[in-house]
PDB file of C-alpha atoms in Angstrom:
ATOM      1  CA  UNK Z   6      -4.530 -11.045  22.976  1.00 91.00           C
ATOM      2  CA  UNK Z   7      -1.124 -12.003  24.344  1.00 92.00           C
ATOM      3  CA  UNK Z   8       1.343 -14.004  22.285  1.00 95.00           C
ATOM      4  CA  UNK Z   9       5.033 -14.885  22.351  1.00 97.00           C
ATOM      5  CA  UNK Z  10       7.557 -14.033  19.655  1.00 98.00           C
ATOM      6  CA  UNK Z  11      10.746 -16.023  19.144  1.00 97.00           C
ATOM      7  CA  UNK Z  12      12.847 -13.750  16.952  1.00 95.00           C
ATOM      8  CA  UNK Z  13      16.101 -14.891  15.345  1.00 91.00           C
ATOM      9  CA  UNK Z  14      18.180 -12.138  13.765  1.00 87.00           C
ATOM     10  CA  UNK Z  15      20.822 -12.246  11.029  1.00 80.00           C
ATOM     11  CA  UNK Z  16      23.518 -13.110  13.546  1.00 84.00           C
ATOM     12  CA  UNK Z  17      21.558 -16.140  14.718  1.00 85.00           C
ATOM     13  CA  UNK Z  18      20.735 -14.549  18.082  1.00 90.00           C
ATOM     14  CA  UNK Z  19      17.318 -15.608  19.395  1.00 93.00           C
ATOM     15  CA  UNK Z  20      15.224 -13.281  21.526  1.00 96.00           C
ATOM     16  CA  UNK Z  21      12.012 -14.427  23.206  1.00 97.00           C
ATOM     17  CA  UNK Z  22       9.565 -11.705  24.228  1.00 97.00           C
ATOM     18  CA  UNK Z  23       5.874 -11.325  25.123  1.00 96.00           C
ATOM     19  CA  UNK Z  24       3.662  -9.265  22.822  1.00 95.00           C
ATOM     20  CA  UNK Z  25       0.037  -8.222  22.811  1.00 93.00           C
ATOM     21  CA  UNK Z  26      -2.327  -7.280  19.997  1.00 93.00           C
ATOM     22  CA  UNK Z  27      -5.776  -5.726  20.199  1.00 90.00           C
ATOM     23  CA  UNK Z  28      -8.825  -6.654  18.190  1.00 88.00           C
ATOM     24  CA  UNK Z  29      -8.678  -3.538  16.002  1.00 88.00           C
ATOM     25  CA  UNK Z  30      -5.009  -4.094  15.210  1.00 93.00           C
ATOM     26  CA  UNK Z  31      -5.489  -7.761  14.408  1.00 94.00           C
ATOM     27  CA  UNK Z  32      -8.451  -7.066  12.119  1.00 91.00           C
ATOM     28  CA  UNK Z  33      -6.459  -4.413  10.291  1.00 93.00           C
ATOM     29  CA  UNK Z  34      -3.495  -6.710   9.643  1.00 96.00           C
ATOM     30  CA  UNK Z  35      -5.742  -9.665   8.774  1.00 95.00           C
ATOM     31  CA  UNK Z  36      -7.684  -7.690   6.174  1.00 92.00           C
ATOM     32  CA  UNK Z  37      -4.949  -5.603   4.571  1.00 93.00           C
ATOM     33  CA  UNK Z  38      -2.039  -8.067   4.515  1.00 94.00           C
ATOM     34  CA  UNK Z  39      -1.110  -8.436   0.851  1.00 90.00           C
ATOM     35  CA  UNK Z  40      -3.907  -6.217  -0.483  1.00 87.00           C
ATOM     36  CA  UNK Z  41      -3.091  -5.021  -3.979  1.00 81.00           C
ATOM     37  CA  UNK Z  42      -4.589  -3.773  -7.226  1.00 79.00           C
ATOM     38  CA  UNK Z  43      -5.497  -7.221  -8.547  1.00 68.00           C
ATOM     39  CA  UNK Z  44      -8.096  -7.704  -5.789  1.00 71.00           C
ATOM     40  CA  UNK Z  45      -9.420  -4.147  -5.647  1.00 68.00           C
ATOM     41  CA  UNK Z  46     -12.969  -5.017  -6.781  1.00 69.00           C
ATOM     42  CA  UNK Z  47     -13.292  -7.508  -3.917  1.00 74.00           C
ATOM     43  CA  UNK Z  48     -11.707  -5.545  -1.085  1.00 75.00           C
ATOM     44  CA  UNK Z  49     -15.009  -4.038   0.052  1.00 73.00           C
ATOM     45  CA  UNK Z  50     -16.582  -7.408   0.834  1.00 75.00           C
ATOM     46  CA  UNK Z  51     -13.270  -8.598   2.302  1.00 81.00           C
ATOM     47  CA  UNK Z  52     -13.288  -5.688   4.748  1.00 79.00           C
ATOM     48  CA  UNK Z  53     -16.767  -6.342   6.053  1.00 79.00           C
ATOM     49  CA  UNK Z  54     -16.346 -10.119   5.962  1.00 83.00           C
ATOM     50  CA  UNK Z  55     -13.207 -10.034   8.098  1.00 86.00           C
ATOM     51  CA  UNK Z  56     -14.658  -7.529  10.556  1.00 80.00           C
ATOM     52  CA  UNK Z  57     -17.583  -9.848  11.260  1.00 81.00           C
ATOM     53  CA  UNK Z  58     -15.997 -13.220  10.564  1.00 85.00           C
ATOM     54  CA  UNK Z  59     -12.935 -13.093  12.814  1.00 87.00           C
ATOM     55  CA  UNK Z  60     -15.059 -12.309  15.861  1.00 85.00           C
ATOM     56  CA  UNK Z  61     -16.161 -15.947  16.145  1.00 87.00           C
ATOM     57  CA  UNK Z  62     -12.524 -17.042  16.429  1.00 90.00           C
ATOM     58  CA  UNK Z  63     -11.463 -14.217  18.738  1.00 88.00           C
ATOM     59  CA  UNK Z  64     -13.769 -15.059  21.644  1.00 70.00           C
ATOM     60  CA  UNK Z  65     -15.060 -12.894  24.495  1.00 66.00           C
ATOM     61  CA  UNK Z  66     -11.927 -12.698  26.664  1.00 65.00           C
ATOM     62  CA  UNK Z  67      -9.285 -14.267  24.466  1.00 76.00           C
ATOM     63  CA  UNK Z  68      -6.012 -15.748  25.618  1.00 87.00           C
ATOM     64  CA  UNK Z  69      -5.884 -17.616  22.331  1.00 91.00           C
ATOM     65  CA  UNK Z  70      -7.925 -18.129  19.202  1.00 93.00           C
ATOM     66  CA  UNK Z  71     -10.752 -20.632  19.222  1.00 90.00           C
ATOM     67  CA  UNK Z  72     -12.673 -22.708  16.698  1.00 87.00           C
ATOM     68  CA  UNK Z  73     -16.376 -22.777  17.591  1.00 86.00           C
ATOM     69  CA  UNK Z  74     -18.450 -25.895  17.211  1.00 82.00           C
ATOM     70  CA  UNK Z  75     -19.165 -27.568  14.855  1.00 80.00           C
ATOM     71  CA  UNK Z  76     -15.864 -26.543  13.185  1.00 80.00           C
ATOM     72  CA  UNK Z  77     -13.426 -27.333  15.996  1.00 82.00           C
ATOM     73  CA  UNK Z  78     -12.856 -30.850  14.656  1.00 84.00           C
ATOM     74  CA  UNK Z  79     -12.823 -29.900  10.981  1.00 90.00           C
ATOM     75  CA  UNK Z  80      -9.219 -30.072   9.690  1.00 91.00           C
ATOM     76  CA  UNK Z  81     -10.000 -27.986   6.609  1.00 92.00           C
ATOM     77  CA  UNK Z  82     -11.518 -25.165   8.657  1.00 91.00           C
ATOM     78  CA  UNK Z  83      -8.657 -25.296  11.138  1.00 92.00           C
ATOM     79  CA  UNK Z  84      -6.011 -25.185   8.396  1.00 94.00           C
ATOM     80  CA  UNK Z  85      -7.703 -22.271   6.585  1.00 93.00           C
ATOM     81  CA  UNK Z  86      -8.226 -20.162   9.707  1.00 94.00           C
ATOM     82  CA  UNK Z  87      -4.725 -20.918  11.012  1.00 95.00           C
ATOM     83  CA  UNK Z  88      -3.116 -19.898   7.744  1.00 95.00           C
ATOM     84  CA  UNK Z  89      -4.941 -16.558   7.702  1.00 95.00           C
ATOM     85  CA  UNK Z  90      -3.981 -15.894  11.317  1.00 96.00           C
ATOM     86  CA  UNK Z  91      -0.364 -16.673  10.434  1.00 97.00           C
ATOM     87  CA  UNK Z  92      -0.463 -14.173   7.558  1.00 97.00           C
ATOM     88  CA  UNK Z  93      -1.864 -11.468   9.835  1.00 97.00           C
ATOM     89  CA  UNK Z  94       0.892 -12.012  12.398  1.00 98.00           C
ATOM     90  CA  UNK Z  95       3.557 -11.986   9.659  1.00 97.00           C
ATOM     91  CA  UNK Z  96       2.213  -8.637   8.457  1.00 97.00           C
ATOM     92  CA  UNK Z  97       2.172  -7.219  11.993  1.00 97.00           C
ATOM     93  CA  UNK Z  98       5.709  -8.351  12.856  1.00 97.00           C
ATOM     94  CA  UNK Z  99       7.127  -7.227   9.505  1.00 96.00           C
ATOM     95  CA  UNK Z 100       6.000  -3.741  10.449  1.00 96.00           C
ATOM     96  CA  UNK Z 101       6.760  -3.872  14.170  1.00 94.00           C
ATOM     97  CA  UNK Z 102      10.210  -5.479  13.932  1.00 94.00           C
ATOM     98  CA  UNK Z 103      11.493  -4.264  10.546  1.00 93.00           C
ATOM     99  CA  UNK Z 104       9.526  -1.077   9.938  1.00 93.00           C
ATOM    100  CA  UNK Z 105       7.703  -2.269   6.821  1.00 96.00           C
ATOM    101  CA  UNK Z 106       5.126   0.280   5.702  1.00 96.00           C
ATOM    102  CA  UNK Z 107       3.560  -1.783   2.925  1.00 96.00           C
ATOM    103  CA  UNK Z 108       3.172  -5.556   2.746  1.00 96.00           C
ATOM    104  CA  UNK Z 109       2.264  -6.600  -0.786  1.00 95.00           C
ATOM    105  CA  UNK Z 110       1.187  -9.913  -2.208  1.00 93.00           C
ATOM    106  CA  UNK Z 111       4.358 -11.255  -3.814  1.00 93.00           C
ATOM    107  CA  UNK Z 112       2.492 -12.127  -7.017  1.00 92.00           C
ATOM    108  CA  UNK Z 113       1.258  -8.529  -7.368  1.00 91.00           C
ATOM    109  CA  UNK Z 114       4.850  -7.340  -7.096  1.00 93.00           C
ATOM    110  CA  UNK Z 115       5.912  -9.869  -9.736  1.00 92.00           C
ATOM    111  CA  UNK Z 116       3.283  -8.635 -12.182  1.00 92.00           C
ATOM    112  CA  UNK Z 117       4.129  -4.983 -11.514  1.00 91.00           C
ATOM    113  CA  UNK Z 118       7.777  -5.765 -12.253  1.00 90.00           C
ATOM    114  CA  UNK Z 119       6.985  -7.551 -15.530  1.00 90.00           C
ATOM    115  CA  UNK Z 120       7.332 -11.169 -14.377  1.00 88.00           C
ATOM    116  CA  UNK Z 121       5.073 -14.095 -15.143  1.00 89.00           C
ATOM    117  CA  UNK Z 122       3.552 -15.829 -12.138  1.00 86.00           C
ATOM    118  CA  UNK Z 123       5.426 -19.115 -12.179  1.00 81.00           C
ATOM    119  CA  UNK Z 124       7.731 -21.106  -9.947  1.00 80.00           C
ATOM    120  CA  UNK Z 125       8.075 -21.174  -6.158  1.00 80.00           C
ATOM    121  CA  UNK Z 126       7.878 -17.861  -4.310  1.00 86.00           C
ATOM    122  CA  UNK Z 127       7.256 -16.436  -0.822  1.00 90.00           C
ATOM    123  CA  UNK Z 128       3.996 -14.852   0.362  1.00 93.00           C
ATOM    124  CA  UNK Z 129       4.823 -11.182   0.848  1.00 95.00           C
ATOM    125  CA  UNK Z 130       7.024  -8.474  -0.635  1.00 95.00           C
ATOM    126  CA  UNK Z 131       7.510  -5.757   2.001  1.00 96.00           C
ATOM    127  CA  UNK Z 132       8.973  -2.255   1.712  1.00 96.00           C
ATOM    128  CA  UNK Z 133      10.497   0.112   4.247  1.00 95.00           C
ATOM    129  CA  UNK Z 134      10.795   3.484   2.467  1.00 95.00           C
ATOM    130  CA  UNK Z 135      12.249   5.157   5.578  1.00 93.00           C
ATOM    131  CA  UNK Z 136      15.362   2.972   5.634  1.00 91.00           C
ATOM    132  CA  UNK Z 137      15.297   2.250   1.895  1.00 92.00           C
ATOM    133  CA  UNK Z 138      15.087  -1.529   1.776  1.00 92.00           C
ATOM    134  CA  UNK Z 139      12.696  -4.271   0.710  1.00 93.00           C
ATOM    135  CA  UNK Z 140      12.340  -7.818   1.992  1.00 93.00           C
ATOM    136  CA  UNK Z 141      10.341 -10.991   1.414  1.00 92.00           C
ATOM    137  CA  UNK Z 142       8.347 -13.023   3.938  1.00 93.00           C
ATOM    138  CA  UNK Z 143       7.097 -16.583   3.916  1.00 91.00           C
ATOM    139  CA  UNK Z 144       4.120 -16.762   6.322  1.00 94.00           C
ATOM    140  CA  UNK Z 145       2.537 -19.857   7.853  1.00 94.00           C
ATOM    141  CA  UNK Z 146       0.047 -20.611  10.614  1.00 96.00           C
ATOM    142  CA  UNK Z 147      -0.649 -23.868  12.436  1.00 95.00           C
ATOM    143  CA  UNK Z 148      -2.692 -25.307  15.282  1.00 93.00           C
ATOM    144  CA  UNK Z 149       0.121 -27.648  16.374  1.00 94.00           C
ATOM    145  CA  UNK Z 150       1.507 -27.039  19.887  1.00 95.00           C
ATOM    146  CA  UNK Z 151       5.155 -26.966  18.782  1.00 93.00           C
ATOM    147  CA  UNK Z 152       7.133 -26.098  15.673  1.00 93.00           C
ATOM    148  CA  UNK Z 153      10.764 -27.190  15.864  1.00 89.00           C
ATOM    149  CA  UNK Z 154      13.851 -25.464  14.516  1.00 84.00           C
ATOM    150  CA  UNK Z 155      14.353 -28.455  12.224  1.00 81.00           C
ATOM    151  CA  UNK Z 156      10.970 -27.661  10.697  1.00 84.00           C
ATOM    152  CA  UNK Z 157      11.907 -23.976  10.489  1.00 83.00           C
ATOM    153  CA  UNK Z 158      15.015 -24.957   8.567  1.00 74.00           C
ATOM    154  CA  UNK Z 159      12.857 -26.120   5.682  1.00 72.00           C
ATOM    155  CA  UNK Z 160      11.599 -22.567   5.092  1.00 67.00           C
ATOM    156  CA  UNK Z 161      14.596 -20.581   6.319  1.00 57.00           C
ATOM    157  CA  UNK Z 162      16.666 -18.769   3.683  1.00 50.00           C
ATOM    158  CA  UNK Z 163      20.132 -19.812   4.815  1.00 46.00           C
ATOM    159  CA  UNK Z 164      19.854 -23.515   5.570  1.00 42.00           C
ATOM    160  CA  UNK Z 165      19.252 -26.631   3.558  1.00 32.00           C
ATOM    161  CA  UNK Z 166      18.186 -26.464  -0.091  1.00 28.00           C
ATOM    162  CA  UNK Z 167      16.921 -23.400  -1.921  1.00 30.00           C
ATOM    163  CA  UNK Z 168      13.858 -22.704   0.195  1.00 44.00           C
ATOM    164  CA  UNK Z 169      10.592 -20.880  -0.235  1.00 44.00           C
ATOM    165  CA  UNK Z 170      11.378 -17.645   1.572  1.00 43.00           C
ATOM    166  CA  UNK Z 171      14.221 -16.877  -0.854  1.00 51.00           C
ATOM    167  CA  UNK Z 172      12.595 -18.129  -4.029  1.00 57.00           C
ATOM    168  CA  UNK Z 173      11.010 -15.770  -6.526  1.00 62.00           C
ATOM    169  CA  UNK Z 174      12.509 -13.314  -9.024  1.00 76.00           C
ATOM    170  CA  UNK Z 175      12.375 -10.051  -7.029  1.00 85.00           C
ATOM    171  CA  UNK Z 176      15.510  -8.657  -5.414  1.00 85.00           C
ATOM    172  CA  UNK Z 177      15.342  -8.197  -1.642  1.00 87.00           C
ATOM    173  CA  UNK Z 178      17.698  -7.067   1.083  1.00 87.00           C
ATOM    174  CA  UNK Z 179      16.698 -10.027   3.231  1.00 87.00           C
ATOM    175  CA  UNK Z 180      14.059 -12.709   3.667  1.00 87.00           C
ATOM    176  CA  UNK Z 181      12.115 -13.875   6.705  1.00 90.00           C
ATOM    177  CA  UNK Z 182      10.266 -17.045   7.666  1.00 91.00           C
ATOM    178  CA  UNK Z 183       7.279 -16.352   9.959  1.00 94.00           C
ATOM    179  CA  UNK Z 184       5.464 -19.291  11.541  1.00 96.00           C
ATOM    180  CA  UNK Z 185       2.575 -18.880  13.982  1.00 97.00           C
ATOM    181  CA  UNK Z 186       1.643 -22.015  15.941  1.00 97.00           C
ATOM    182  CA  UNK Z 187      -0.174 -23.238  19.066  1.00 96.00           C
ATOM    183  CA  UNK Z 188      -2.826 -20.729  18.036  1.00 95.00           C
ATOM    184  CA  UNK Z 189      -5.685 -22.308  19.975  1.00 92.00           C
ATOM    185  CA  UNK Z 190      -3.876 -22.616  23.317  1.00 92.00           C
ATOM    186  CA  UNK Z 191      -0.967 -20.149  23.773  1.00 93.00           C
ATOM    187  CA  UNK Z 192      -0.112 -18.438  20.447  1.00 95.00           C
ATOM    188  CA  UNK Z 193       3.562 -18.262  19.515  1.00 97.00           C
ATOM    189  CA  UNK Z 194       5.306 -16.898  16.430  1.00 97.00           C
ATOM    190  CA  UNK Z 195       8.775 -17.787  15.222  1.00 96.00           C
ATOM    191  CA  UNK Z 196      10.114 -14.901  13.121  1.00 95.00           C
ATOM    192  CA  UNK Z 197      13.424 -16.117  11.805  1.00 90.00           C
ATOM    193  CA  UNK Z 198      16.656 -15.254  10.149  1.00 77.00           C
ATOM    194  CA  UNK Z 199      16.846 -12.159   7.950  1.00 73.00           C
ATOM    195  CA  UNK Z 200      19.766 -12.287   5.529  1.00 66.00           C
ATOM    196  CA  UNK Z 201      21.080  -8.824   4.714  1.00 68.00           C
ATOM    197  CA  UNK Z 202      22.385  -8.139   1.230  1.00 69.00           C
ATOM    198  CA  UNK Z 203      23.418  -4.992  -0.599  1.00 74.00           C
ATOM    199  CA  UNK Z 204      20.380  -4.356  -2.807  1.00 83.00           C
ATOM    200  CA  UNK Z 205      19.310  -0.975  -4.165  1.00 88.00           C
ATOM    201  CA  UNK Z 206      15.833   0.166  -3.119  1.00 90.00           C
ATOM    202  CA  UNK Z 207      13.531  -0.337  -6.099  1.00 93.00           C
ATOM    203  CA  UNK Z 208      11.823   3.052  -6.069  1.00 94.00           C
ATOM    204  CA  UNK Z 209       9.887   2.629  -9.324  1.00 95.00           C
ATOM    205  CA  UNK Z 210       8.425  -0.762  -8.421  1.00 94.00           C
ATOM    206  CA  UNK Z 211       7.696   0.182  -4.830  1.00 95.00           C
ATOM    207  CA  UNK Z 212       5.937   3.406  -5.814  1.00 95.00           C
ATOM    208  CA  UNK Z 213       3.807   1.493  -8.326  1.00 95.00           C
ATOM    209  CA  UNK Z 214       2.811  -0.991  -5.642  1.00 95.00           C
ATOM    210  CA  UNK Z 215       2.121   1.806  -3.171  1.00 96.00           C
ATOM    211  CA  UNK Z 216      -0.237   3.521  -5.613  1.00 95.00           C
ATOM    212  CA  UNK Z 217      -2.027   0.271  -6.379  1.00 93.00           C
ATOM    213  CA  UNK Z 218      -2.501  -0.445  -2.679  1.00 94.00           C
ATOM    214  CA  UNK Z 219      -4.085   2.894  -1.889  1.00 95.00           C
ATOM    215  CA  UNK Z 220      -6.151   2.983  -5.078  1.00 92.00           C
ATOM    216  CA  UNK Z 221      -7.621  -0.395  -4.086  1.00 91.00           C
ATOM    217  CA  UNK Z 222      -8.668   1.000  -0.723  1.00 92.00           C
ATOM    218  CA  UNK Z 223     -10.199   4.143  -2.210  1.00 93.00           C
ATOM    219  CA  UNK Z 224     -12.089   2.115  -4.809  1.00 90.00           C
ATOM    220  CA  UNK Z 225     -13.482  -0.070  -2.039  1.00 88.00           C
ATOM    221  CA  UNK Z 226     -14.583   2.965  -0.023  1.00 89.00           C
ATOM    222  CA  UNK Z 227     -16.421   4.207  -3.117  1.00 89.00           C
ATOM    223  CA  UNK Z 228     -17.973   0.815  -3.860  1.00 85.00           C
ATOM    224  CA  UNK Z 229     -19.372   0.658  -0.328  1.00 82.00           C
ATOM    225  CA  UNK Z 230     -20.637   4.253  -0.570  1.00 86.00           C
ATOM    226  CA  UNK Z 231     -19.231   4.941   2.882  1.00 87.00           C
ATOM    227  CA  UNK Z 232     -19.989   8.388   4.241  1.00 89.00           C
ATOM    228  CA  UNK Z 233     -17.333  10.624   5.764  1.00 91.00           C
ATOM    229  CA  UNK Z 234     -17.576  11.424   9.466  1.00 86.00           C
ATOM    230  CA  UNK Z 235     -16.121  14.599  10.945  1.00 79.00           C
ATOM    231  CA  UNK Z 236     -15.627  12.953  14.337  1.00 75.00           C
ATOM    232  CA  UNK Z 237     -11.947  11.962  14.186  1.00 78.00           C
ATOM    233  CA  UNK Z 238      -9.297  11.856  16.908  1.00 75.00           C
ATOM    234  CA  UNK Z 239      -6.690  13.408  14.575  1.00 80.00           C
ATOM    235  CA  UNK Z 240      -7.421  16.018  11.913  1.00 87.00           C
ATOM    236  CA  UNK Z 241      -4.778  14.446   9.671  1.00 91.00           C
ATOM    237  CA  UNK Z 242      -7.196  11.556   9.128  1.00 94.00           C
ATOM    238  CA  UNK Z 243     -10.525  11.132   7.394  1.00 94.00           C
ATOM    239  CA  UNK Z 244     -13.084   8.769   8.957  1.00 93.00           C
ATOM    240  CA  UNK Z 245     -15.581   6.689   6.974  1.00 92.00           C
ATOM    241  CA  UNK Z 246     -18.565   5.138   8.755  1.00 89.00           C
ATOM    242  CA  UNK Z 247     -19.063   1.382   8.457  1.00 84.00           C
ATOM    243  CA  UNK Z 248     -22.812   0.615   8.418  1.00 77.00           C
ATOM    244  CA  UNK Z 249     -23.271  -1.788  11.332  1.00 69.00           C
ATOM    245  CA  UNK Z 250     -25.633  -1.770  14.286  1.00 56.00           C
ATOM    246  CA  UNK Z 251     -23.847  -4.187  16.581  1.00 61.00           C
ATOM    247  CA  UNK Z 252     -20.162  -4.439  15.757  1.00 66.00           C
ATOM    248  CA  UNK Z 253     -17.167  -2.978  17.629  1.00 69.00           C
ATOM    249  CA  UNK Z 254     -15.469  -1.484  14.567  1.00 75.00           C
ATOM    250  CA  UNK Z 255     -17.487   1.426  13.208  1.00 84.00           C
ATOM    251  CA  UNK Z 256     -15.028   3.499  11.153  1.00 88.00           C
ATOM    252  CA  UNK Z 257     -12.217   3.155   8.643  1.00 91.00           C
ATOM    253  CA  UNK Z 258      -9.541   5.834   9.031  1.00 94.00           C
ATOM    254  CA  UNK Z 259      -7.416   7.071   6.128  1.00 96.00           C
ATOM    255  CA  UNK Z 260      -4.672   9.662   6.286  1.00 96.00           C
ATOM    256  CA  UNK Z 261      -5.512  12.748   4.233  1.00 96.00           C
ATOM    257  CA  UNK Z 262      -2.526  12.098   1.987  1.00 97.00           C
ATOM    258  CA  UNK Z 263      -4.284   8.908   0.866  1.00 97.00           C
ATOM    259  CA  UNK Z 264      -7.639  10.587   0.324  1.00 96.00           C
ATOM    260  CA  UNK Z 265      -6.054  13.377  -1.756  1.00 96.00           C
ATOM    261  CA  UNK Z 266      -3.776  10.891  -3.551  1.00 97.00           C
ATOM    262  CA  UNK Z 267      -0.646  12.730  -2.377  1.00 97.00           C
ATOM    263  CA  UNK Z 268       1.020   9.596  -1.080  1.00 97.00           C
ATOM    264  CA  UNK Z 269       4.207   9.558  -3.173  1.00 95.00           C
ATOM    265  CA  UNK Z 270       6.530  11.319  -0.720  1.00 94.00           C
ATOM    266  CA  UNK Z 271       7.465   9.875   2.670  1.00 95.00           C
ATOM    267  CA  UNK Z 272       6.981  12.955   4.871  1.00 95.00           C
ATOM    268  CA  UNK Z 273       3.492  11.970   6.010  1.00 96.00           C
ATOM    269  CA  UNK Z 274       4.599   8.377   6.569  1.00 96.00           C
ATOM    270  CA  UNK Z 275       7.466   9.632   8.743  1.00 94.00           C
ATOM    271  CA  UNK Z 276       4.990  11.586  10.865  1.00 93.00           C
ATOM    272  CA  UNK Z 277       2.896   8.462  11.411  1.00 94.00           C
ATOM    273  CA  UNK Z 278       5.959   6.387  12.323  1.00 92.00           C
ATOM    274  CA  UNK Z 279       7.108   9.020  14.828  1.00 90.00           C
ATOM    275  CA  UNK Z 280       3.677   9.255  16.461  1.00 85.00           C
ATOM    276  CA  UNK Z 281       3.871   6.924  19.451  1.00 73.00           C
ATOM    277  CA  UNK Z 282       0.128   7.197  20.144  1.00 75.00           C
ATOM    278  CA  UNK Z 283      -1.246   5.115  17.301  1.00 87.00           C
ATOM    279  CA  UNK Z 284      -3.403   2.758  19.358  1.00 86.00           C
ATOM    280  CA  UNK Z 285      -5.974   3.025  22.124  1.00 85.00           C
ATOM    281  CA  UNK Z 286      -9.047   1.090  23.176  1.00 83.00           C
ATOM    282  CA  UNK Z 287     -10.990   3.051  20.537  1.00 86.00           C
ATOM    283  CA  UNK Z 288      -8.704   3.076  17.472  1.00 89.00           C
ATOM    284  CA  UNK Z 289      -5.642   1.632  15.735  1.00 94.00           C
ATOM    285  CA  UNK Z 290      -3.484   3.414  13.132  1.00 94.00           C
ATOM    286  CA  UNK Z 291      -1.051   1.302  11.128  1.00 96.00           C
ATOM    287  CA  UNK Z 292       2.232   2.541   9.645  1.00 96.00           C
ATOM    288  CA  UNK Z 293       0.611   2.764   6.197  1.00 97.00           C
ATOM    289  CA  UNK Z 294      -1.860   5.450   7.311  1.00 96.00           C
ATOM    290  CA  UNK Z 295      -4.862   3.103   7.383  1.00 96.00           C
ATOM    291  CA  UNK Z 296      -6.727   2.537  10.620  1.00 94.00           C
ATOM    292  CA  UNK Z 297      -9.873   1.282  12.327  1.00 91.00           C
ATOM    293  CA  UNK Z 298     -11.920   2.937  15.066  1.00 89.00           C
ATOM    294  CA  UNK Z 299     -15.020   2.572  17.223  1.00 85.00           C
ATOM    295  CA  UNK Z 300     -15.644   6.097  18.545  1.00 75.00           C
TER     296      UNK Z 300
END
């Protein structure tokens, strides 16, 4: 699916560029955005539910998302679906534009760092272990055909009052407001205004969150009793069969460092980031070493 990104950087420079995302990639970012240890028991059903559920909104030859009847006039359905699409795009662009490897639910990061869940806060806490920084993201998704810069100002970190993308107790090098809109005609995403600050990379917290993320995935693989499959495109990955007779995604791919729980160093993550062939018509590998496939 094609979409347009309007990206504003820290200097206020706006770049408009076309992007495209495949079904495998979108499903991966939809399902795993914000996954953490507090939802580990439910990740298995989330995986299968998203794989099947998003297909009705994706369409046969999509140029945009669609709401099938009888839900196309239901404002609650439209708001729920749009918000989840916006979160998936925020996850994707956090990784594509800023090299985030892990995108955690902000509340999970708060708990891991000893904070009570209270007060305003953004949606995601993202980490880039390669460059050694962390950042926060406020993600939104709407059906409306336009979303003005005045509206963006209400969630941007550097304008107006203290706004949602910069709220919350965790230190971050910068914050981002991500708004997806016009989703059911010509999808567009405004990804706005990182504010760089001199913040030390929180190794202890980020390693704790990393472990919780991968443990959640492994627990879900076990709860589904998924069998390993030796047919993989890359021997650095382990494939698990998804039991489905008529669905395009048939395998979950995990890097061997995840399966063996040797995920604490960054060497294997660097190899994934440097591999330019992480997507084809048959598979998608994300920067976190988790992928989907159909071969």
